[in-house]
Amino acid sequence: MPTTAAAPASGCPSAPLRQVAARLAAAYPIARTELEYSSAFELLVATVLSAQTTDQRVNAVTGELFSRWPDASALASADEDGLAALLRPLGMGPTRAHRIRSLAAQLLERHSGEVPEDQQALEALSGVGRKTALVVRGVWFGQDALAVDTHVMRLAARLGWTSSRDAQRVEKDVLAQRERETTDSAVPYTDGADLSLRLILHGRRVCTARAPQCGRCVLADLCPAAQEPDAPQALSVPAFLADLAARADGSATDGMQELLHRDEAALVDAPSMRHSAVLVLITGTSLVQARVLLHERGRTLRSQPGQFALPGGGVEPQDADAMATALREAREEVGLDPEQVQVLGAFAPVPMPHRGRLVTPVLAWASQQPPVSVVDPIEVERVVWVPLVGEGSLSELGRRGGGLLDGRSVGPLFDLPDDVLVWGLTAFILDAVLAGVGLPGWAQLTPTPQDADAPAPRGGRVLRAPQEIPAHLRR
Ligand code: SF4
């Protein structure tokens, strides 16, 4: 597992909360959310939509959303298909559309279209959890409400205010710290909402999950987890992978998880599924150099012969976790030495109900390509390194399209040089990797039905037309 600025061990002194709040107030004079809104209704809807995606992505759709459906009454009677199409860039458009339409209907029925100020009343609305309710109370109604997201949780741990990973417990611990200090001093009370908003800004800009920049942090002399300015960075993930790595540490709450949850309903059956893991090994110190490791499965295998896949397989009893599974399988399949790669974390498991599997993608990185080769020619036909950008790469639009099984869409497809055709779960994961490093994902690029009939582009600007998966790759 990666090393980062660790949370201080229990018993370590904690940073004085009031001083932290004062320093953050100086660094970020305006405590604000990065979501764009102009009413309580817009803030509530935008916050609900921000679950498992980024504020920037939400802002990109809410301008049109709120101009077409400016209040609860309009949104409650919106055409759900049209709404889902607008929300599609966020992923899970139909689910999000249904959620906010129900939310609007409930606002109309229970609160005459107004947003309530009360925590319980807010939490009773469709799609509104504790954090969303606290954001609305704090940001719009100016209440002393400390919303805990992944950044607040991480900062609170590093500053020594909590040792918990449970959001409600973290909230309680931070407020208890504030109470202790307020009792001891005449320094003004720290508003919970402002503290939360500033911790989030600081967590995004300075105290990031993977590479906290203690050397330029205004809290460095107060923080028990501060690294020495001259200390080597514990983790040297290249910049192009930083966001993706931050989403793979098990606490991800943004778009990457969602991209990989292809079918949330299928998670209901997760307990009965066989658990597997795959290794997403990316090499290179810049996006231009970046390559991902794939292999072609043995052509005589009974299951998925000739398909291109990430190294991986079923979890064995001796595996400590999914990361151990992915590394063990990669060693067995392509001879990868686990010492030569840095595991950055694991994404949320992806259900594959038709195969009865729950697959955890594990992200790893190495600055240079480690030696790999075919270990067992029955299992593996060949090993390939596929570039992320440039000619013949995963992001070349003329090589990207959709796969079809008898006319039914099976998601993204990559048709790469040397007869490397990638579809299915591997293609979903690679597509999510592209989105995670800031390149357009399939969901944003899929042509409209009329585009689908257009000629395939040459180095073009749109995806190629969907294509049927060849018969020999269907088993
Ligand atoms: S010193 Fe600042 S950047 Fe470093 S761990 Fe503490 S809060 Fe985070």
Short mmCIF file of C-alpha atoms and ligand atoms in Angstrom, two decimals:
data_model
loop_
_atom_site.label_atom_id
_atom_site.label_comp_id
_atom_site.label_asym_id
_atom_site.label_seq_id
_atom_site.Cartn_x
_atom_site.Cartn_y
_atom_site.Cartn_z
CA MET A 1 0.00 0.00 0.00
CA PRO A 2 1.15 3.52 -0.66
CA THR A 3 2.59 5.69 2.03
CA THR A 4 1.30 9.23 2.40
CA ALA A 5 1.30 11.81 5.15
CA ALA A 6 -0.12 9.44 7.67
CA ALA A 7 -2.68 10.35 10.26
CA PRO A 8 -0.89 10.83 13.57
CA ALA A 9 -0.93 7.86 15.91
CA SER A 10 -3.44 8.01 18.71
CA GLY A 11 -1.94 9.79 21.69
CA CYS A 12 -0.18 12.34 19.43
CA PRO A 13 -1.05 15.97 20.07
CA SER A 14 -3.75 17.38 17.87
CA ALA A 15 -3.59 20.67 16.00
CA PRO A 16 -5.41 23.50 17.78
CA LEU A 17 -8.67 23.78 15.89
CA ARG A 18 -9.19 27.49 16.43
CA GLN A 19 -5.74 28.34 15.11
CA VAL A 20 -6.26 26.01 12.16
CA ALA A 21 -9.57 27.73 11.42
CA ALA A 22 -7.96 31.17 11.64
CA ARG A 23 -5.09 30.22 9.32
CA LEU A 24 -7.49 28.69 6.81
CA ALA A 25 -9.69 31.79 6.97
CA ALA A 26 -6.65 33.89 6.05
CA ALA A 27 -5.70 31.52 3.24
CA TYR A 28 -9.25 31.16 1.90
CA PRO A 29 -11.06 34.39 2.85
CA ILE A 30 -14.28 33.32 1.14
CA ALA A 31 -15.55 30.02 2.50
CA ARG A 32 -17.52 28.65 -0.39
CA THR A 33 -18.56 25.53 -2.17
CA GLU A 34 -17.29 25.10 -5.72
CA LEU A 35 -20.80 24.16 -6.87
CA GLU A 36 -22.65 26.90 -8.75
CA TYR A 37 -26.15 27.82 -7.55
CA SER A 38 -28.40 30.82 -7.03
CA SER A 39 -31.13 29.47 -4.75
CA ALA A 40 -31.61 26.90 -2.00
CA PHE A 41 -33.34 24.66 -4.53
CA GLU A 42 -30.40 24.84 -6.95
CA LEU A 43 -27.89 24.22 -4.17
CA LEU A 44 -29.84 21.19 -2.96
CA VAL A 45 -30.17 19.68 -6.44
CA ALA A 46 -26.53 20.41 -7.34
CA THR A 47 -25.33 18.84 -4.09
CA VAL A 48 -27.42 15.72 -4.68
CA LEU A 49 -26.00 15.50 -8.21
CA SER A 50 -22.43 15.88 -6.93
CA ALA A 51 -22.51 12.45 -5.28
CA GLN A 52 -19.82 10.34 -6.88
CA THR A 53 -18.76 12.94 -9.40
CA THR A 54 -16.89 16.23 -9.37
CA ASP A 55 -18.25 19.73 -8.78
CA GLN A 56 -16.88 20.78 -12.16
CA ARG A 57 -18.88 18.13 -13.95
CA VAL A 58 -22.02 19.11 -12.06
CA ASN A 59 -21.50 22.78 -12.91
CA ALA A 60 -21.19 21.82 -16.57
CA VAL A 61 -24.78 20.54 -16.65
CA THR A 62 -26.63 22.61 -14.05
CA GLY A 63 -26.65 25.82 -16.14
CA GLU A 64 -28.96 24.22 -18.68
CA LEU A 65 -30.74 22.13 -16.05
CA PHE A 66 -31.82 25.15 -14.01
CA SER A 67 -32.69 27.25 -17.02
CA ARG A 68 -35.07 24.54 -18.25
CA TRP A 69 -36.40 23.52 -14.82
CA PRO A 70 -35.81 26.48 -12.50
CA ASP A 71 -37.81 25.31 -9.47
CA ALA A 72 -39.34 22.28 -7.78
CA SER A 73 -42.62 22.65 -9.63
CA ALA A 74 -40.93 22.63 -13.07
CA LEU A 75 -38.53 19.81 -12.19
CA ALA A 76 -41.25 17.61 -10.70
CA SER A 77 -43.03 17.59 -14.06
CA ALA A 78 -39.88 17.27 -16.19
CA ASP A 79 -39.66 14.63 -18.87
CA GLU A 80 -37.42 12.05 -17.17
CA ASP A 81 -35.82 10.86 -20.44
CA GLY A 82 -34.85 14.41 -21.37
CA LEU A 83 -33.54 14.97 -17.89
CA ALA A 84 -31.51 11.73 -18.03
CA ALA A 85 -30.00 12.76 -21.38
CA LEU A 86 -28.90 16.07 -19.91
CA LEU A 87 -27.36 14.35 -16.88
CA ARG A 88 -25.63 11.65 -18.89
CA PRO A 89 -22.15 13.25 -18.68
CA LEU A 90 -22.30 12.66 -14.90
CA GLY A 91 -22.84 8.93 -15.37
CA MET A 92 -25.97 7.02 -14.37
CA GLY A 93 -28.17 9.64 -15.99
CA PRO A 94 -31.47 7.75 -15.54
CA THR A 95 -30.83 7.10 -11.84
CA ARG A 96 -29.88 10.70 -11.19
CA ALA A 97 -32.84 11.97 -13.22
CA HIS A 98 -35.29 9.85 -11.26
CA ARG A 99 -33.69 10.88 -7.98
CA ILE A 100 -33.90 14.65 -8.52
CA ARG A 101 -37.34 14.47 -10.09
CA SER A 102 -38.60 12.58 -7.02
CA LEU A 103 -36.83 15.08 -4.80
CA ALA A 104 -38.63 17.95 -6.54
CA ALA A 105 -41.99 16.17 -6.22
CA GLN A 106 -41.39 15.64 -2.50
CA LEU A 107 -40.45 19.30 -2.03
CA LEU A 108 -43.75 20.24 -3.66
CA GLU A 109 -45.84 17.78 -1.66
CA ARG A 110 -44.26 18.28 1.74
CA HIS A 111 -42.83 21.81 1.71
CA SER A 112 -44.80 23.73 -0.95
CA GLY A 113 -41.74 23.64 -3.20
CA GLU A 114 -39.46 25.26 -0.62
CA VAL A 115 -36.27 23.72 0.76
CA PRO A 116 -36.64 22.97 4.48
CA GLU A 117 -33.99 24.11 6.98
CA ASP A 118 -34.37 21.15 9.25
CA GLN A 119 -31.87 18.28 9.14
CA GLN A 120 -34.47 15.57 9.56
CA ALA A 121 -36.80 17.03 6.95
CA LEU A 122 -33.92 17.35 4.50
CA GLU A 123 -32.70 13.81 5.10
CA ALA A 124 -36.21 12.50 4.44
CA LEU A 125 -35.98 13.71 0.81
CA SER A 126 -35.00 11.48 -2.10
CA GLY A 127 -31.22 11.30 -2.58
CA VAL A 128 -30.46 13.53 0.43
CA GLY A 129 -28.09 12.05 2.98
CA ARG A 130 -26.59 13.55 6.11
CA LYS A 131 -23.73 15.28 4.29
CA THR A 132 -25.99 16.90 1.68
CA ALA A 133 -28.38 18.12 4.37
CA LEU A 134 -25.49 19.61 6.34
CA VAL A 135 -24.14 21.35 3.22
CA VAL A 136 -27.51 22.96 2.51
CA ARG A 137 -28.02 23.99 6.12
CA GLY A 138 -24.53 25.44 6.40
CA VAL A 139 -24.09 27.02 2.98
CA TRP A 140 -27.57 28.35 2.29
CA PHE A 141 -29.15 28.77 5.70
CA GLY A 142 -25.96 29.85 7.46
CA GLN A 143 -26.32 27.26 10.18
CA ASP A 144 -23.45 25.86 12.19
CA ALA A 145 -23.35 22.59 10.23
CA LEU A 146 -20.13 20.66 9.70
CA ALA A 147 -20.42 18.54 6.57
CA VAL A 148 -17.88 15.72 6.39
CA ASP A 149 -16.70 14.59 2.99
CA THR A 150 -13.57 12.67 2.05
CA HIS A 151 -11.38 15.81 2.33
CA VAL A 152 -12.68 16.79 5.77
CA MET A 153 -12.24 13.21 6.91
CA ARG A 154 -8.63 13.09 5.71
CA LEU A 155 -7.70 16.51 7.13
CA ALA A 156 -9.36 15.81 10.47
CA ALA A 157 -7.30 12.62 10.78
CA ARG A 158 -4.03 14.28 9.80
CA LEU A 159 -4.66 17.18 12.16
CA GLY A 160 -5.19 14.69 14.97
CA TRP A 161 -8.87 15.45 15.64
CA THR A 162 -10.16 11.96 14.94
CA SER A 163 -9.01 8.42 14.33
CA SER A 164 -12.31 7.35 12.81
CA ARG A 165 -13.18 6.72 9.15
CA ASP A 166 -16.91 6.99 9.84
CA ALA A 167 -18.25 10.37 8.67
CA GLN A 168 -20.70 10.84 11.52
CA ARG A 169 -18.10 9.91 14.08
CA VAL A 170 -15.60 12.31 12.47
CA GLU A 171 -18.21 15.08 12.65
CA LYS A 172 -18.74 14.35 16.32
CA ASP A 173 -14.99 14.23 17.07
CA VAL A 174 -14.29 17.54 15.31
CA LEU A 175 -17.16 19.27 17.08
CA ALA A 176 -15.99 17.84 20.41
CA GLN A 177 -12.51 19.22 19.74
CA ARG A 178 -14.04 22.61 19.03
CA GLU A 179 -16.08 22.50 22.24
CA ARG A 180 -13.02 21.65 24.31
CA GLU A 181 -11.05 24.56 22.91
CA THR A 182 -13.91 27.03 23.07
CA THR A 183 -14.42 26.30 26.73
CA ASP A 184 -10.74 26.94 27.40
CA SER A 185 -10.46 30.21 25.57
CA ALA A 186 -12.10 33.49 24.71
CA VAL A 187 -11.30 33.09 21.04
CA PRO A 188 -14.44 33.35 18.88
CA TYR A 189 -16.42 30.26 18.10
CA THR A 190 -15.48 28.53 14.84
CA ASP A 191 -18.42 28.09 12.51
CA GLY A 192 -18.77 24.45 11.46
CA ALA A 193 -19.90 25.18 7.90
CA ASP A 194 -17.02 27.60 7.24
CA LEU A 195 -14.53 25.16 8.70
CA SER A 196 -15.86 22.34 6.54
CA LEU A 197 -15.75 24.43 3.35
CA ARG A 198 -12.21 25.63 4.02
CA LEU A 199 -10.96 22.16 4.90
CA ILE A 200 -12.36 20.97 1.58
CA LEU A 201 -10.60 23.77 -0.32
CA HIS A 202 -7.35 23.02 1.51
CA GLY A 203 -7.73 19.30 0.92
CA ARG A 204 -8.17 19.84 -2.80
CA ARG A 205 -5.36 22.34 -3.23
CA VAL A 206 -2.65 21.53 -0.69
CA CYS A 207 -3.32 18.57 1.61
CA THR A 208 -4.22 16.13 -1.13
CA ALA A 209 -4.72 12.45 -0.48
CA ARG A 210 -1.63 11.21 -2.29
CA ALA A 211 0.85 14.05 -2.15
CA PRO A 212 0.25 16.55 0.67
CA GLN A 213 2.37 19.62 0.07
CA CYS A 214 3.48 20.20 3.63
CA GLY A 215 6.32 22.44 2.47
CA ARG A 216 3.83 25.11 1.38
CA CYS A 217 1.07 24.41 3.88
CA VAL A 218 -0.03 27.21 6.23
CA LEU A 219 -0.76 24.58 8.88
CA ALA A 220 2.64 22.87 8.78
CA ASP A 221 3.83 24.07 12.19
CA LEU A 222 0.53 23.05 13.82
CA CYS A 223 -0.03 19.72 12.10
CA PRO A 224 1.14 16.51 13.78
CA ALA A 225 1.25 14.73 10.40
CA ALA A 226 3.41 17.36 8.68
CA GLN A 227 6.33 15.95 6.76
CA GLU A 228 9.72 17.61 7.06
CA PRO A 229 10.09 20.11 4.21
CA ASP A 230 13.29 18.38 3.10
CA ALA A 231 11.94 14.90 3.50
CA PRO A 232 11.57 13.02 0.24
CA GLN A 233 7.98 12.70 -0.88
CA ALA A 234 6.74 9.39 0.43
CA LEU A 235 4.90 8.77 -2.80
CA SER A 236 6.12 10.00 -6.14
CA VAL A 237 3.12 9.39 -8.35
CA PRO A 238 3.43 11.42 -11.55
CA ALA A 239 1.09 14.37 -11.94
CA PHE A 240 -0.98 12.80 -14.71
CA LEU A 241 -1.94 9.94 -12.38
CA ALA A 242 -2.49 11.96 -9.20
CA ASP A 243 -6.27 12.30 -9.57
CA LEU A 244 -6.73 8.69 -10.56
CA ALA A 245 -4.57 7.56 -7.65
CA ALA A 246 -6.57 9.70 -5.23
CA ARG A 247 -9.70 7.92 -6.41
CA ALA A 248 -8.21 4.48 -5.82
CA ASP A 249 -7.50 4.70 -2.12
CA GLY A 250 -10.74 3.12 -0.96
CA SER A 251 -12.34 6.37 0.17
CA ALA A 252 -13.23 7.53 -3.31
CA THR A 253 -16.49 9.40 -3.53
CA ASP A 254 -16.25 10.70 -7.02
CA GLY A 255 -16.73 9.82 -10.64
CA MET A 256 -14.26 7.01 -10.90
CA GLN A 257 -16.22 4.76 -8.62
CA GLU A 258 -19.34 5.55 -10.49
CA LEU A 259 -17.82 4.86 -13.87
CA LEU A 260 -16.94 1.42 -12.62
CA HIS A 261 -20.30 0.70 -11.02
CA ARG A 262 -21.89 -0.25 -14.28
CA ASP A 263 -24.97 -1.71 -12.72
CA GLU A 264 -25.74 -0.66 -9.18
CA ALA A 265 -28.73 -2.96 -8.96
CA ALA A 266 -26.41 -5.92 -9.48
CA LEU A 267 -24.61 -5.11 -6.24
CA VAL A 268 -27.62 -6.51 -4.41
CA ASP A 269 -26.36 -9.95 -5.38
CA ALA A 270 -22.77 -9.13 -4.47
CA PRO A 271 -22.59 -11.35 -1.37
CA SER A 272 -23.19 -14.44 -3.48
CA MET A 273 -20.70 -13.52 -6.20
CA ARG A 274 -17.18 -14.85 -6.54
CA HIS A 275 -14.64 -12.14 -5.81
CA SER A 276 -11.86 -11.39 -8.28
CA ALA A 277 -9.32 -8.67 -8.84
CA VAL A 278 -7.55 -7.30 -11.90
CA LEU A 279 -4.35 -5.28 -12.07
CA VAL A 280 -4.45 -1.94 -13.90
CA LEU A 281 -0.71 -1.38 -14.26
CA ILE A 282 0.22 1.96 -15.82
CA THR A 283 3.82 2.85 -16.55
CA GLY A 284 5.59 6.07 -17.46
CA THR A 285 6.23 9.42 -15.84
CA SER A 286 4.05 11.47 -18.19
CA LEU A 287 0.85 10.96 -20.11
CA VAL A 288 2.77 10.86 -23.38
CA GLN A 289 4.81 7.92 -22.10
CA ALA A 290 1.97 6.15 -20.33
CA ARG A 291 1.27 2.51 -21.21
CA VAL A 292 -1.11 0.01 -19.71
CA LEU A 293 -0.43 -3.71 -19.48
CA LEU A 294 -2.83 -6.12 -21.21
CA HIS A 295 -2.60 -9.69 -22.29
CA GLU A 296 -4.41 -11.83 -24.80
CA ARG A 297 -6.00 -14.81 -23.14
CA GLY A 298 -5.07 -18.23 -24.44
CA ARG A 299 -6.98 -19.04 -27.63
CA THR A 300 -7.86 -22.55 -26.47
CA LEU A 301 -9.30 -21.53 -23.12
CA ARG A 302 -12.93 -22.44 -22.56
CA SER A 303 -13.77 -19.07 -21.07
CA GLN A 304 -13.15 -15.84 -22.98
CA PRO A 305 -10.52 -17.28 -25.39
CA GLY A 306 -8.56 -14.70 -27.35
CA GLN A 307 -9.97 -11.77 -25.43
CA PHE A 308 -7.73 -8.96 -24.26
CA ALA A 309 -7.75 -8.54 -20.52
CA LEU A 310 -5.99 -7.07 -17.55
CA PRO A 311 -4.01 -9.58 -15.50
CA GLY A 312 -6.19 -10.95 -12.73
CA GLY A 313 -8.35 -13.72 -11.37
CA GLY A 314 -10.24 -15.09 -8.40
CA VAL A 315 -9.43 -14.24 -4.79
CA GLU A 316 -7.73 -17.15 -3.03
CA PRO A 317 -7.92 -17.81 0.71
CA GLN A 318 -4.24 -16.92 1.16
CA ASP A 319 -4.67 -13.47 -0.42
CA ALA A 320 -4.65 -10.70 2.17
CA ASP A 321 -6.83 -8.47 -0.01
CA ALA A 322 -7.74 -7.66 -3.60
CA MET A 323 -4.37 -6.00 -4.14
CA ALA A 324 -2.59 -9.20 -3.16
CA THR A 325 -4.84 -11.14 -5.54
CA ALA A 326 -4.10 -8.83 -8.47
CA LEU A 327 -0.34 -8.97 -7.89
CA ARG A 328 -0.31 -12.75 -7.44
CA GLU A 329 -2.30 -13.27 -10.63
CA ALA A 330 -0.05 -10.88 -12.56
CA ARG A 331 2.99 -12.83 -11.40
CA GLU A 332 1.42 -16.14 -12.37
CA GLU A 333 0.15 -14.96 -15.74
CA VAL A 334 2.84 -12.62 -17.05
CA GLY A 335 5.71 -12.99 -14.57
CA LEU A 336 5.37 -9.51 -13.09
CA ASP A 337 7.66 -8.94 -10.10
CA PRO A 338 5.47 -7.20 -7.48
CA GLU A 339 8.55 -5.41 -6.13
CA GLN A 340 8.81 -3.49 -9.37
CA VAL A 341 5.46 -1.75 -9.13
CA GLN A 342 3.81 0.58 -6.68
CA VAL A 343 0.24 -0.29 -5.77
CA LEU A 344 -1.81 2.89 -5.49
CA GLY A 345 -5.09 1.45 -4.27
CA ALA A 346 -8.23 -0.35 -5.33
CA PHE A 347 -11.39 0.97 -6.95
CA ALA A 348 -14.88 -0.02 -5.94
CA PRO A 349 -15.71 -3.56 -7.06
CA VAL A 350 -17.60 -3.94 -10.32
CA PRO A 351 -20.42 -6.49 -10.44
CA MET A 352 -20.53 -8.85 -13.42
CA PRO A 353 -23.83 -10.59 -12.73
CA HIS A 354 -23.78 -12.71 -15.92
CA ARG A 355 -20.51 -14.27 -14.76
CA GLY A 356 -21.42 -14.26 -11.06
CA ARG A 357 -18.32 -12.21 -10.29
CA LEU A 358 -17.48 -9.10 -8.35
CA VAL A 359 -14.27 -7.66 -9.77
CA THR A 360 -12.02 -5.19 -7.96
CA PRO A 361 -9.72 -3.16 -10.25
CA VAL A 362 -6.39 -2.51 -8.50
CA LEU A 363 -4.35 0.47 -9.68
CA ALA A 364 -0.56 0.21 -9.81
CA TRP A 365 2.21 2.28 -11.34
CA ALA A 366 5.85 1.93 -12.32
CA SER A 367 8.08 4.60 -13.81
CA GLN A 368 9.40 2.14 -16.40
CA GLN A 369 7.96 -0.98 -17.95
CA PRO A 370 8.95 -3.96 -15.82
CA PRO A 371 9.91 -7.16 -17.65
CA VAL A 372 6.85 -9.30 -18.38
CA SER A 373 6.29 -12.28 -20.65
CA VAL A 374 4.04 -15.25 -21.23
CA VAL A 375 4.44 -17.62 -18.27
CA ASP A 376 1.89 -20.22 -19.25
CA PRO A 377 1.14 -20.35 -23.01
CA ILE A 378 -2.16 -22.10 -22.35
CA GLU A 379 -3.38 -19.22 -20.23
CA VAL A 380 -1.76 -16.32 -22.08
CA GLU A 381 -1.20 -15.96 -25.82
CA ARG A 382 0.76 -12.70 -25.71
CA VAL A 383 1.47 -9.64 -23.60
CA VAL A 384 0.96 -6.10 -24.92
CA TRP A 385 1.62 -2.59 -23.65
CA VAL A 386 -1.01 -0.17 -24.91
CA PRO A 387 -0.37 3.61 -25.02
CA LEU A 388 -2.89 5.97 -23.44
CA VAL A 389 -2.34 8.80 -25.94
CA GLY A 390 -0.98 9.21 -29.45
CA GLU A 391 -1.27 7.16 -32.58
CA GLY A 392 -2.74 3.70 -32.08
CA SER A 393 -3.61 4.54 -28.48
CA LEU A 394 -6.66 4.04 -26.30
CA SER A 395 -7.61 7.71 -26.68
CA GLU A 396 -7.40 7.86 -30.50
CA LEU A 397 -11.02 8.53 -31.39
CA GLY A 398 -10.89 6.66 -34.67
CA ARG A 399 -10.09 3.52 -32.67
CA ARG A 400 -12.88 3.95 -30.14
CA GLY A 401 -16.47 2.96 -30.51
CA GLY A 402 -19.14 0.76 -29.02
CA GLY A 403 -19.33 -3.02 -29.02
CA LEU A 404 -22.49 -4.85 -30.08
CA LEU A 405 -23.64 -8.39 -29.36
CA ASP A 406 -26.40 -9.15 -31.85
CA GLY A 407 -27.24 -5.48 -32.06
CA ARG A 408 -27.23 -4.98 -28.27
CA SER A 409 -24.73 -2.49 -26.87
CA VAL A 410 -22.08 -3.99 -24.59
CA GLY A 411 -20.25 -0.75 -23.83
CA PRO A 412 -17.01 0.74 -25.09
CA LEU A 413 -14.71 -0.98 -27.55
CA PHE A 414 -11.10 -0.26 -28.54
CA ASP A 415 -9.87 -1.49 -31.93
CA LEU A 416 -6.10 -1.11 -31.63
CA PRO A 417 -3.15 -1.96 -33.88
CA ASP A 418 -1.86 -5.54 -34.08
CA ASP A 419 -5.37 -7.02 -33.84
CA VAL A 420 -5.86 -5.92 -30.26
CA LEU A 421 -9.64 -5.66 -29.84
CA VAL A 422 -10.73 -4.79 -26.31
CA TRP A 423 -14.33 -4.86 -25.13
CA GLY A 424 -16.35 -5.90 -22.08
CA LEU A 425 -15.22 -5.19 -18.53
CA THR A 426 -11.62 -4.50 -19.59
CA ALA A 427 -12.83 -1.81 -21.98
CA PHE A 428 -15.03 -0.28 -19.27
CA ILE A 429 -12.06 -0.11 -16.92
CA LEU A 430 -9.72 1.34 -19.56
CA ASP A 431 -12.37 3.90 -20.49
CA ALA A 432 -12.63 4.87 -16.81
CA VAL A 433 -8.84 5.18 -16.67
CA LEU A 434 -8.94 7.61 -19.61
CA ALA A 435 -11.61 9.67 -17.86
CA GLY A 436 -9.56 9.49 -14.65
CA VAL A 437 -6.51 11.07 -16.31
CA GLY A 438 -8.60 13.85 -17.81
CA LEU A 439 -9.33 12.43 -21.27
CA PRO A 440 -12.90 12.11 -22.58
CA GLY A 441 -14.71 8.95 -21.52
CA TRP A 442 -17.00 6.94 -23.75
CA ALA A 443 -20.09 8.31 -22.02
CA GLN A 444 -19.17 11.80 -23.15
CA LEU A 445 -18.24 10.72 -26.68
CA THR A 446 -20.87 8.20 -27.67
CA PRO A 447 -22.44 9.47 -30.88
CA THR A 448 -26.10 10.31 -31.04
CA PRO A 449 -28.14 7.81 -33.10
CA GLN A 450 -27.77 9.91 -36.23
CA ASP A 451 -24.00 10.12 -35.63
CA ALA A 452 -23.89 6.34 -35.43
CA ASP A 453 -24.79 6.19 -39.12
CA ALA A 454 -22.09 8.62 -40.11
CA PRO A 455 -18.96 7.32 -41.81
CA ALA A 456 -16.15 6.30 -39.47
CA PRO A 457 -13.89 9.28 -38.91
CA ARG A 458 -10.29 9.37 -40.03
CA GLY A 459 -8.37 10.59 -37.00
CA GLY A 460 -11.78 12.07 -36.41
CA ARG A 461 -13.65 14.05 -33.88
CA VAL A 462 -16.37 11.54 -33.09
CA LEU A 463 -16.39 7.88 -32.17
CA ARG A 464 -16.45 5.25 -34.87
CA ALA A 465 -19.76 3.51 -35.47
CA PRO A 466 -20.62 0.63 -33.11
CA GLN A 467 -19.45 -2.79 -34.32
CA GLU A 468 -20.41 -6.38 -33.68
CA ILE A 469 -18.01 -8.42 -31.56
CA PRO A 470 -16.49 -11.15 -33.78
CA ALA A 471 -17.89 -14.62 -33.13
CA HIS A 472 -14.57 -16.09 -31.97
CA LEU A 473 -14.32 -13.53 -29.16
CA ARG A 474 -17.78 -14.09 -27.72
CA ARG A 475 -17.33 -17.14 -25.51
S1 SF4 B 1 1.11 19.98 7.10
FE1 SF4 B 1 -0.61 20.62 5.83
S2 SF4 B 1 -0.37 19.46 3.92
FE2 SF4 B 1 0.93 18.46 5.47
S3 SF4 B 1 -0.38 16.84 6.35
FE3 SF4 B 1 -0.60 18.65 7.67
S4 SF4 B 1 -2.40 19.74 6.85
FE4 SF4 B 1 -1.74 18.29 5.29
#
